[in-house]
Short mmCIF file of N, CA, C and O in Angstrom, two decimals:
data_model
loop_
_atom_site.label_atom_id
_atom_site.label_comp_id
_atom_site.label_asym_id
_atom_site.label_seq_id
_atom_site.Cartn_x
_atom_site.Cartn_y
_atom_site.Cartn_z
N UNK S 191 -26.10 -42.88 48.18
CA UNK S 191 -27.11 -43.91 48.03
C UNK S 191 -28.50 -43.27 48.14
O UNK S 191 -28.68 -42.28 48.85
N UNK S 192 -29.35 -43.78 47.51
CA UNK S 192 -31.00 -42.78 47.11
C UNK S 192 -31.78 -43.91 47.73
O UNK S 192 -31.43 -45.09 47.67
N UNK S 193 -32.89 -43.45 48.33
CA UNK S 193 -33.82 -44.60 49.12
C UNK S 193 -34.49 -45.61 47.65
O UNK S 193 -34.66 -45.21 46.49
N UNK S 194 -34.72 -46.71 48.10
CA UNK S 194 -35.69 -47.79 47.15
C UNK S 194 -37.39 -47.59 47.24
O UNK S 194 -38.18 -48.32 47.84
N UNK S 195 -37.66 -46.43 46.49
CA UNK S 195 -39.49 -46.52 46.64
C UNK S 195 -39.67 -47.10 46.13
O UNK S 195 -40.86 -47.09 46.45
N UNK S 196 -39.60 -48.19 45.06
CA UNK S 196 -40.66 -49.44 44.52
C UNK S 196 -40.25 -51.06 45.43
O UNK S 196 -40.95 -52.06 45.62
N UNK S 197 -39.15 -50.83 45.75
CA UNK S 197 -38.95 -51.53 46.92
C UNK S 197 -38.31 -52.89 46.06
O UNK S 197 -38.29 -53.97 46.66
N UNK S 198 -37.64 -52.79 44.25
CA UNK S 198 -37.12 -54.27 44.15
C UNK S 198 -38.62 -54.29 42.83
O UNK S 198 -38.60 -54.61 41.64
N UNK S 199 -39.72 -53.81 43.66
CA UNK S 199 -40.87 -54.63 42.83
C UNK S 199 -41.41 -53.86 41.45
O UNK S 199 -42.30 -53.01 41.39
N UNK S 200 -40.62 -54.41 40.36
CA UNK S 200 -40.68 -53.91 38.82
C UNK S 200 -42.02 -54.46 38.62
O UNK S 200 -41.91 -55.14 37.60
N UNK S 201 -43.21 -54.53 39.03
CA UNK S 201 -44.32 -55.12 38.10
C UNK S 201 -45.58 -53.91 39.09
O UNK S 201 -45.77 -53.49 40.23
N UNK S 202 -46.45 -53.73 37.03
CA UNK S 202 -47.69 -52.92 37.51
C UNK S 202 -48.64 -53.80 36.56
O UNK S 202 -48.46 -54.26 35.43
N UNK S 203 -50.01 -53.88 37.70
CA UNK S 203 -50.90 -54.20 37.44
C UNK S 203 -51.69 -53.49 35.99
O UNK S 203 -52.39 -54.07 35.15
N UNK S 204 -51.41 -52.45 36.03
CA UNK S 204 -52.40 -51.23 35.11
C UNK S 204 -50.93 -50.30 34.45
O UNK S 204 -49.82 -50.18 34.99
N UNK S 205 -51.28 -49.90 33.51
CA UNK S 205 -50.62 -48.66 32.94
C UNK S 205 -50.54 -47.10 34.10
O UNK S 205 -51.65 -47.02 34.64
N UNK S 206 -50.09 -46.54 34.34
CA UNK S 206 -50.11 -45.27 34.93
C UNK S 206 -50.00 -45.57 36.32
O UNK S 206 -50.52 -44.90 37.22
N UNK S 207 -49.02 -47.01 36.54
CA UNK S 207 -49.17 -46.97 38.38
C UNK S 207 -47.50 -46.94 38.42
O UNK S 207 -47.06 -47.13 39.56
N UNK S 208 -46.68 -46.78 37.57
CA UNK S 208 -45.23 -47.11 38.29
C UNK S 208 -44.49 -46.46 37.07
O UNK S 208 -44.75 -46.79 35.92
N UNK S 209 -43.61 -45.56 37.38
CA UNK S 209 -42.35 -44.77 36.66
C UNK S 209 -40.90 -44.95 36.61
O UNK S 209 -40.27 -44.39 37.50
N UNK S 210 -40.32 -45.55 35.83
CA UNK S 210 -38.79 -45.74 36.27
C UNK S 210 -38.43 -44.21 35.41
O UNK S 210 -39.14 -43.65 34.57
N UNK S 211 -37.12 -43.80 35.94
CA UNK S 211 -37.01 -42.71 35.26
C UNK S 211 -35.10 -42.18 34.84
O UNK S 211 -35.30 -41.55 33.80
N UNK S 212 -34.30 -42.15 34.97
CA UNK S 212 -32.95 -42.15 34.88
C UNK S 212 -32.55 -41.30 34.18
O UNK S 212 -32.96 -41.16 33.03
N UNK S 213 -31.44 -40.34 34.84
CA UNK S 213 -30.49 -39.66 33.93
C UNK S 213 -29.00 -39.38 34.00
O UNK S 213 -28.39 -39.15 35.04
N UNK S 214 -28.51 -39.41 32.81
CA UNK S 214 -26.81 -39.80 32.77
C UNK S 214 -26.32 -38.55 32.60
O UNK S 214 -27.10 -37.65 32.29
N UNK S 215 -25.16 -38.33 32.75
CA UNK S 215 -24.57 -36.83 32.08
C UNK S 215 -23.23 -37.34 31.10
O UNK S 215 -22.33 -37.66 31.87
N UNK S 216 -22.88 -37.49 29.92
CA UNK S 216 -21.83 -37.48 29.26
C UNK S 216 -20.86 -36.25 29.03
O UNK S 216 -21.29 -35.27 28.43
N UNK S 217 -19.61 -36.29 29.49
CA UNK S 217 -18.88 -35.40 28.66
C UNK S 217 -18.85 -35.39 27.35
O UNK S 217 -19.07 -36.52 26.91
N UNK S 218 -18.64 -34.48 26.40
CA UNK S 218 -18.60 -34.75 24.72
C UNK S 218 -17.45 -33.03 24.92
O UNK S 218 -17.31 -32.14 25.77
N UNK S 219 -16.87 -33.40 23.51
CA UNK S 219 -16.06 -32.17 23.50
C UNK S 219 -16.47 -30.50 23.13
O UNK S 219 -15.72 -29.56 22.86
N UNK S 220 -18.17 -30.56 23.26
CA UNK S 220 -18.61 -29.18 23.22
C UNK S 220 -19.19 -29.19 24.51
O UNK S 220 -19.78 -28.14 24.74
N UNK S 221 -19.23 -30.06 25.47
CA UNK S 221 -19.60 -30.02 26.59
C UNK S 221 -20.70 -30.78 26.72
O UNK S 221 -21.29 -31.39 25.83
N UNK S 222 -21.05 -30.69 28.26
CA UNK S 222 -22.23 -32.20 28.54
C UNK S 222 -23.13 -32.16 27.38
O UNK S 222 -23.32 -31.47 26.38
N UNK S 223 -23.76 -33.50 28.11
CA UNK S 223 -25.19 -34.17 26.61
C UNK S 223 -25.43 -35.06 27.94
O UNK S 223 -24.58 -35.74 28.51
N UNK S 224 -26.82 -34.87 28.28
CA UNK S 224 -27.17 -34.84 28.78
C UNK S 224 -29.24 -36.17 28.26
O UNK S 224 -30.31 -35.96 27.69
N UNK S 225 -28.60 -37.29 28.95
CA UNK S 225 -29.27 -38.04 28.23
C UNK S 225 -30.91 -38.70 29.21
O UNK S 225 -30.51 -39.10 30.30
N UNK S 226 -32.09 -38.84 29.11
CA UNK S 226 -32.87 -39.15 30.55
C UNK S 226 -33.88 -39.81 29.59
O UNK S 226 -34.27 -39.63 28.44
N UNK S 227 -34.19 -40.84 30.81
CA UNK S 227 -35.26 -41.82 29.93
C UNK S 227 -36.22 -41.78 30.91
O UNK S 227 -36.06 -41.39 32.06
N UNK S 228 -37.49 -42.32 30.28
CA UNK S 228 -38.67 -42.51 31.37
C UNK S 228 -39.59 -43.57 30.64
O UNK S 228 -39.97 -43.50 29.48
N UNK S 229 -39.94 -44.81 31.79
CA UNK S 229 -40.41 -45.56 31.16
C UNK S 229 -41.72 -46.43 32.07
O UNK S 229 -41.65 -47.10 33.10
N UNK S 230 -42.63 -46.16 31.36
CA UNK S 230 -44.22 -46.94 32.07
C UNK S 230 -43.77 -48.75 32.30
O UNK S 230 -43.66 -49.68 31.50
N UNK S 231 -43.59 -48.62 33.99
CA UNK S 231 -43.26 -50.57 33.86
C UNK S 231 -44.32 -51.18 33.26
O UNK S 231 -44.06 -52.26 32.74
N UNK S 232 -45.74 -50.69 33.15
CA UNK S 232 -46.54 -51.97 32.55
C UNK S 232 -46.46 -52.18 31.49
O UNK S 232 -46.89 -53.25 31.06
N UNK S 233 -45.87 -51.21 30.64
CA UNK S 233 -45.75 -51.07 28.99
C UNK S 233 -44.61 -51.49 28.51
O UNK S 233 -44.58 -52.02 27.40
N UNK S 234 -43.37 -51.30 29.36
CA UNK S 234 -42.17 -51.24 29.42
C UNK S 234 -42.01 -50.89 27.89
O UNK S 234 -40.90 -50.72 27.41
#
């Protein structure tokens, strides 16, 4: 389990105040693929 720094709270006032960010690992049959997103909540 990873601590909660936004605390639940998905909303930014301004562009450049909050980062969600995530990454998956897939097996595939030449080996991982390796997939990561990053996304500005005010812009979403």
């Amino acid at each position: 389990m990873h601590d909660d720094r936004v605390r639940r709270n998905f909303t930014a006032e301004a562009p450049n105040q909050l980062w969600l960010t995530d990454i998956t690992e897939h097996p595939t049959g030449e080996g991982k693929l390796y997939l990561c997103a990053v996304k500005d909540v005010y812009s979403g």
